[in-house]
Amino acid sequence: MVTTSLEEWEPHQERFDAVVAASSFHWIPPEIAYPKAAQALRQNGWLILLWNKELQPPVLTHEALRTIYRRHAPELDRPYEDAATVAGILAVLGQPLLESPLYQGAHENRCVVESRLTIDDYLTLLTTYSPFLALDPAVRETLLAELRQALERLHGESVPLTYTSGYLMAQRRKAGDAIADLHLQQ
């Protein structure tokens, strides 16, 4: 087992049928990520990118919670992401793969998943997101207490949630493809 970043990893002679990245590939500079993944793939191997967008409560719940965010942590106030907005975000995340001359034959799909979490589980999940972690602990505690009260008033013990999962995958171009070879050498 090797523990390192993609940027620092050297594939040497190893080649793989697939490189899979879950909600992470867009954080790596594309001029490093796409050639490095192509180098690690066997001929016709697949680069598979996966994303899950954040869980969202129903629109009316989201708007009620925004009032609380504005009062205690305006930096966390975000507009509701409808299906078209989410599709646009995922399209932007996948665009570098679609434009890369190292890959061909892209396939993609998205699905909306409906879920239900207890209020405790939902609030615990929120506290794992970086913007929540950055809050002053006293502000976070007050914010979570008010969010809990609003969620209990609106939904009882559990919150209905949706999120979008998506994937985009493309095949490494064959060795000997002049365009791909040129980009792998750079």
mmCIF file of N, CA and C in Angstrom, residues 85-157:
data_model
loop_
_atom_site.group_PDB
_atom_site.id
_atom_site.type_symbol
_atom_site.label_atom_id
_atom_site.label_comp_id
_atom_site.label_asym_id
_atom_site.label_seq_id
_atom_site.Cartn_x
_atom_site.Cartn_y
_atom_site.Cartn_z
ATOM 1 N N THR A 85 -29.130 23.948 -11.160
ATOM 2 C CA THR A 85 -27.899 24.479 -10.573
ATOM 3 C C THR A 85 -26.907 23.363 -10.304
ATOM 4 N N VAL A 86 -27.386 22.275 -9.717
ATOM 5 C CA VAL A 86 -26.522 21.128 -9.424
ATOM 6 C C VAL A 86 -25.953 20.552 -10.723
ATOM 7 N N ALA A 87 -26.793 20.420 -11.739
ATOM 8 C CA ALA A 87 -26.319 19.903 -13.032
ATOM 9 C C ALA A 87 -25.216 20.803 -13.584
ATOM 10 N N GLY A 88 -25.378 22.115 -13.438
ATOM 11 C CA GLY A 88 -24.355 23.053 -13.902
ATOM 12 C C GLY A 88 -23.053 22.915 -13.143
ATOM 13 N N ILE A 89 -23.147 22.729 -11.839
ATOM 14 C CA ILE A 89 -21.945 22.556 -11.012
ATOM 15 C C ILE A 89 -21.203 21.288 -11.426
ATOM 16 N N LEU A 90 -21.946 20.191 -11.596
ATOM 17 C CA LEU A 90 -21.317 18.934 -11.989
ATOM 18 C C LEU A 90 -20.718 19.030 -13.392
ATOM 19 N N ALA A 91 -21.385 19.767 -14.273
ATOM 20 C CA ALA A 91 -20.849 19.947 -15.629
ATOM 21 C C ALA A 91 -19.512 20.685 -15.583
ATOM 22 N N VAL A 92 -19.429 21.717 -14.756
ATOM 23 C CA VAL A 92 -18.171 22.461 -14.626
ATOM 24 C C VAL A 92 -17.076 21.558 -14.057
ATOM 25 N N LEU A 93 -17.412 20.744 -13.061
ATOM 26 C CA LEU A 93 -16.420 19.844 -12.471
ATOM 27 C C LEU A 93 -15.902 18.829 -13.489
ATOM 28 N N GLY A 94 -16.763 18.397 -14.399
ATOM 29 C CA GLY A 94 -16.378 17.386 -15.378
ATOM 30 C C GLY A 94 -15.774 17.922 -16.657
ATOM 31 N N GLN A 95 -15.896 19.220 -16.892
ATOM 32 C CA GLN A 95 -15.445 19.811 -18.155
ATOM 33 C C GLN A 95 -13.978 19.530 -18.483
ATOM 34 N N PRO A 96 -13.049 19.612 -17.527
ATOM 35 C CA PRO A 96 -11.650 19.328 -17.877
ATOM 36 C C PRO A 96 -11.436 17.920 -18.439
ATOM 37 N N LEU A 97 -12.170 16.936 -17.954
ATOM 38 C CA LEU A 97 -12.034 15.591 -18.504
ATOM 39 C C LEU A 97 -12.574 15.541 -19.930
ATOM 40 N N LEU A 98 -13.704 16.186 -20.158
ATOM 41 C CA LEU A 98 -14.282 16.198 -21.505
ATOM 42 C C LEU A 98 -13.372 16.906 -22.504
ATOM 43 N N GLU A 99 -12.622 17.888 -22.043
ATOM 44 C CA GLU A 99 -11.740 18.658 -22.922
ATOM 45 C C GLU A 99 -10.342 18.068 -23.057
ATOM 46 N N SER A 100 -10.000 17.115 -22.212
ATOM 47 C CA SER A 100 -8.650 16.563 -22.236
ATOM 48 C C SER A 100 -8.425 15.722 -23.496
ATOM 49 N N PRO A 101 -7.324 15.966 -24.208
ATOM 50 C CA PRO A 101 -7.011 15.144 -25.385
ATOM 51 C C PRO A 101 -6.497 13.751 -25.009
ATOM 52 N N LEU A 102 -6.327 13.495 -23.723
ATOM 53 C CA LEU A 102 -5.828 12.200 -23.273
ATOM 54 C C LEU A 102 -6.921 11.141 -23.152
ATOM 55 N N TYR A 103 -8.178 11.567 -23.242
ATOM 56 C CA TYR A 103 -9.307 10.671 -22.977
ATOM 57 C C TYR A 103 -10.336 10.766 -24.095
ATOM 58 N N GLN A 104 -11.119 9.702 -24.207
ATOM 59 C CA GLN A 104 -12.150 9.648 -25.246
ATOM 60 C C GLN A 104 -13.348 8.844 -24.731
ATOM 61 N N GLY A 105 -14.444 8.932 -25.460
ATOM 62 C CA GLY A 105 -15.615 8.093 -25.182
ATOM 63 C C GLY A 105 -16.236 8.317 -23.820
ATOM 64 N N ALA A 106 -16.444 9.559 -23.455
ATOM 65 C CA ALA A 106 -16.977 9.860 -22.121
ATOM 66 C C ALA A 106 -18.411 9.367 -21.958
ATOM 67 N N HIS A 107 -18.713 8.905 -20.751
ATOM 68 C CA HIS A 107 -20.060 8.515 -20.328
ATOM 69 C C HIS A 107 -20.331 9.246 -19.021
ATOM 70 N N GLU A 108 -21.573 9.691 -18.849
ATOM 71 C CA GLU A 108 -21.907 10.349 -17.587
ATOM 72 C C GLU A 108 -23.358 10.071 -17.238
ATOM 73 N N ASN A 109 -23.637 10.211 -15.962
ATOM 74 C CA ASN A 109 -25.012 10.057 -15.487
ATOM 75 C C ASN A 109 -25.120 10.710 -14.113
ATOM 76 N N ARG A 110 -26.334 11.068 -13.764
ATOM 77 C CA ARG A 110 -26.644 11.654 -12.460
ATOM 78 C C ARG A 110 -27.941 11.050 -11.965
ATOM 79 N N CYS A 111 -28.065 10.978 -10.671
ATOM 80 C CA CYS A 111 -29.350 10.563 -10.100
ATOM 81 C C CYS A 111 -29.575 11.336 -8.808
ATOM 82 N N VAL A 112 -30.837 11.623 -8.547
ATOM 83 C CA VAL A 112 -31.225 12.300 -7.321
ATOM 84 C C VAL A 112 -31.629 11.228 -6.314
ATOM 85 N N VAL A 113 -31.057 11.317 -5.138
ATOM 86 C CA VAL A 113 -31.306 10.340 -4.088
ATOM 87 C C VAL A 113 -32.088 11.026 -2.978
ATOM 88 N N GLU A 114 -33.165 10.387 -2.562
ATOM 89 C CA GLU A 114 -33.939 10.902 -1.436
ATOM 90 C C GLU A 114 -33.558 10.112 -0.202
ATOM 91 N N SER A 115 -33.416 10.827 0.895
ATOM 92 C CA SER A 115 -32.965 10.211 2.135
ATOM 93 C C SER A 115 -33.692 10.866 3.293
ATOM 94 N N ARG A 116 -33.519 10.306 4.445
ATOM 95 C CA ARG A 116 -34.088 10.885 5.663
ATOM 96 C C ARG A 116 -33.079 10.636 6.778
ATOM 97 N N LEU A 117 -32.728 11.702 7.500
ATOM 98 C CA LEU A 117 -31.808 11.578 8.624
ATOM 99 C C LEU A 117 -32.477 12.104 9.879
ATOM 100 N N THR A 118 -32.093 11.525 11.014
ATOM 101 C CA THR A 118 -32.545 12.122 12.258
ATOM 102 C C THR A 118 -31.938 13.519 12.335
ATOM 103 N N ILE A 119 -32.548 14.366 13.121
ATOM 104 C CA ILE A 119 -32.019 15.718 13.262
ATOM 105 C C ILE A 119 -30.598 15.671 13.826
ATOM 106 N N ASP A 120 -30.359 14.796 14.794
ATOM 107 C CA ASP A 120 -28.999 14.664 15.342
ATOM 108 C C ASP A 120 -28.000 14.298 14.253
ATOM 109 N N ASP A 121 -28.343 13.316 13.423
ATOM 110 C CA ASP A 121 -27.423 12.894 12.365
ATOM 111 C C ASP A 121 -27.198 14.003 11.342
ATOM 112 N N TYR A 122 -28.250 14.733 11.004
ATOM 113 C CA TYR A 122 -28.110 15.818 10.047
ATOM 114 C C TYR A 122 -27.216 16.932 10.598
ATOM 115 N N LEU A 123 -27.436 17.316 11.843
ATOM 116 C CA LEU A 123 -26.607 18.363 12.442
ATOM 117 C C LEU A 123 -25.158 17.905 12.601
ATOM 118 N N THR A 124 -24.966 16.641 12.937
ATOM 119 C CA THR A 124 -23.602 16.100 13.029
ATOM 120 C C THR A 124 -22.928 16.162 11.661
ATOM 121 N N LEU A 125 -23.662 15.804 10.619
ATOM 122 C CA LEU A 125 -23.114 15.888 9.265
ATOM 123 C C LEU A 125 -22.700 17.322 8.927
ATOM 124 N N LEU A 126 -23.556 18.280 9.237
ATOM 125 C CA LEU A 126 -23.222 19.681 8.946
ATOM 126 C C LEU A 126 -21.901 20.086 9.589
ATOM 127 N N THR A 127 -21.654 19.593 10.797
ATOM 128 C CA THR A 127 -20.444 19.997 11.517
ATOM 129 C C THR A 127 -19.178 19.385 10.928
ATOM 130 N N THR A 128 -19.309 18.490 9.961
ATOM 131 C CA THR A 128 -18.117 17.935 9.305
ATOM 132 C C THR A 128 -17.674 18.780 8.123
ATOM 133 N N TYR A 129 -18.507 19.705 7.674
ATOM 134 C CA TYR A 129 -18.157 20.555 6.538
ATOM 135 C C TYR A 129 -17.189 21.641 6.988
ATOM 136 N N SER A 130 -16.226 21.933 6.165
ATOM 137 C CA SER A 130 -15.178 22.902 6.503
ATOM 138 C C SER A 130 -15.710 24.244 7.002
ATOM 139 N N PRO A 131 -16.735 24.837 6.353
ATOM 140 C CA PRO A 131 -17.205 26.139 6.859
ATOM 141 C C PRO A 131 -17.727 26.071 8.300
ATOM 142 N N PHE A 132 -18.347 24.946 8.681
ATOM 143 C CA PHE A 132 -18.814 24.782 10.063
ATOM 144 C C PHE A 132 -17.623 24.628 11.003
ATOM 145 N N LEU A 133 -16.628 23.881 10.565
ATOM 146 C CA LEU A 133 -15.447 23.674 11.401
ATOM 147 C C LEU A 133 -14.723 24.985 11.671
ATOM 148 N N ALA A 134 -14.817 25.919 10.726
ATOM 149 C CA ALA A 134 -14.124 27.207 10.862
ATOM 150 C C ALA A 134 -14.835 28.184 11.802
ATOM 151 N N LEU A 135 -16.066 27.880 12.166
ATOM 152 C CA LEU A 135 -16.822 28.792 13.033
ATOM 153 C C LEU A 135 -16.243 28.827 14.448
ATOM 154 N N ASP A 136 -16.387 29.955 15.075
ATOM 155 C CA ASP A 136 -16.084 30.069 16.497
ATOM 156 C C ASP A 136 -16.976 29.059 17.223
ATOM 157 N N PRO A 137 -16.440 28.299 18.173
ATOM 158 C CA PRO A 137 -17.243 27.262 18.843
ATOM 159 C C PRO A 137 -18.540 27.791 19.474
ATOM 160 N N ALA A 138 -18.516 28.962 20.044
ATOM 161 C CA ALA A 138 -19.728 29.515 20.662
ATOM 162 C C ALA A 138 -20.775 29.828 19.590
ATOM 163 N N VAL A 139 -20.339 30.375 18.467
ATOM 164 C CA VAL A 139 -21.263 30.667 17.361
ATOM 165 C C VAL A 139 -21.847 29.363 16.824
ATOM 166 N N ARG A 140 -20.982 28.354 16.644
ATOM 167 C CA ARG A 140 -21.440 27.059 16.134
ATOM 168 C C ARG A 140 -22.488 26.447 17.057
ATOM 169 N N GLU A 141 -22.251 26.512 18.361
ATOM 170 C CA GLU A 141 -23.184 25.939 19.337
ATOM 171 C C GLU A 141 -24.547 26.642 19.271
ATOM 172 N N THR A 142 -24.539 27.950 19.222
ATOM 173 C CA THR A 142 -25.791 28.716 19.135
ATOM 174 C C THR A 142 -26.509 28.437 17.828
ATOM 175 N N LEU A 143 -25.751 28.419 16.742
ATOM 176 C CA LEU A 143 -26.323 28.135 15.429
ATOM 177 C C LEU A 143 -26.987 26.763 15.405
ATOM 178 N N LEU A 144 -26.290 25.752 15.877
ATOM 179 C CA LEU A 144 -26.834 24.393 15.869
ATOM 180 C C LEU A 144 -28.080 24.276 16.739
ATOM 181 N N ALA A 145 -28.101 24.957 17.868
ATOM 182 C CA ALA A 145 -29.274 24.926 18.742
ATOM 183 C C ALA A 145 -30.497 25.504 18.029
ATOM 184 N N GLU A 146 -30.317 26.622 17.342
ATOM 185 C CA GLU A 146 -31.452 27.227 16.616
ATOM 186 C C GLU A 146 -31.855 26.402 15.403
ATOM 187 N N LEU A 147 -30.877 25.829 14.713
ATOM 188 C CA LEU A 147 -31.213 24.948 13.588
ATOM 189 C C LEU A 147 -32.039 23.762 14.089
ATOM 190 N N ARG A 148 -31.628 23.187 15.218
ATOM 191 C CA ARG A 148 -32.361 22.055 15.800
ATOM 192 C C ARG A 148 -33.816 22.444 16.084
ATOM 193 N N GLN A 149 -34.018 23.591 16.733
ATOM 194 C CA GLN A 149 -35.385 24.030 17.056
ATOM 195 C C GLN A 149 -36.224 24.184 15.795
ATOM 196 N N ALA A 150 -35.661 24.798 14.776
ATOM 197 C CA ALA A 150 -36.408 24.989 13.524
ATOM 198 C C ALA A 150 -36.721 23.653 12.859
ATOM 199 N N LEU A 151 -35.757 22.755 12.829
ATOM 200 C CA LEU A 151 -35.973 21.453 12.188
ATOM 201 C C LEU A 151 -37.015 20.637 12.948
ATOM 202 N N GLU A 152 -36.965 20.666 14.269
ATOM 203 C CA GLU A 152 -37.967 19.949 15.067
ATOM 204 C C GLU A 152 -39.355 20.520 14.824
ATOM 205 N N ARG A 153 -39.456 21.835 14.749
ATOM 206 C CA ARG A 153 -40.743 22.479 14.494
ATOM 207 C C ARG A 153 -41.277 22.110 13.097
ATOM 208 N N LEU A 154 -40.400 22.063 12.122
ATOM 209 C CA LEU A 154 -40.820 21.804 10.739
ATOM 210 C C LEU A 154 -41.019 20.328 10.416
ATOM 211 N N HIS A 155 -40.201 19.445 11.057
ATOM 212 C CA HIS A 155 -40.203 18.036 10.628
ATOM 213 C C HIS A 155 -40.310 17.000 11.736
ATOM 214 N N GLY A 156 -40.343 17.401 12.968
ATOM 215 C CA GLY A 156 -40.398 16.401 14.029
ATOM 216 C C GLY A 156 -39.016 15.858 14.326
ATOM 217 N N GLU A 157 -38.849 14.536 14.184
ATOM 218 C CA GLU A 157 -37.592 13.895 14.586
ATOM 219 C C GLU A 157 -36.595 13.686 13.462
#
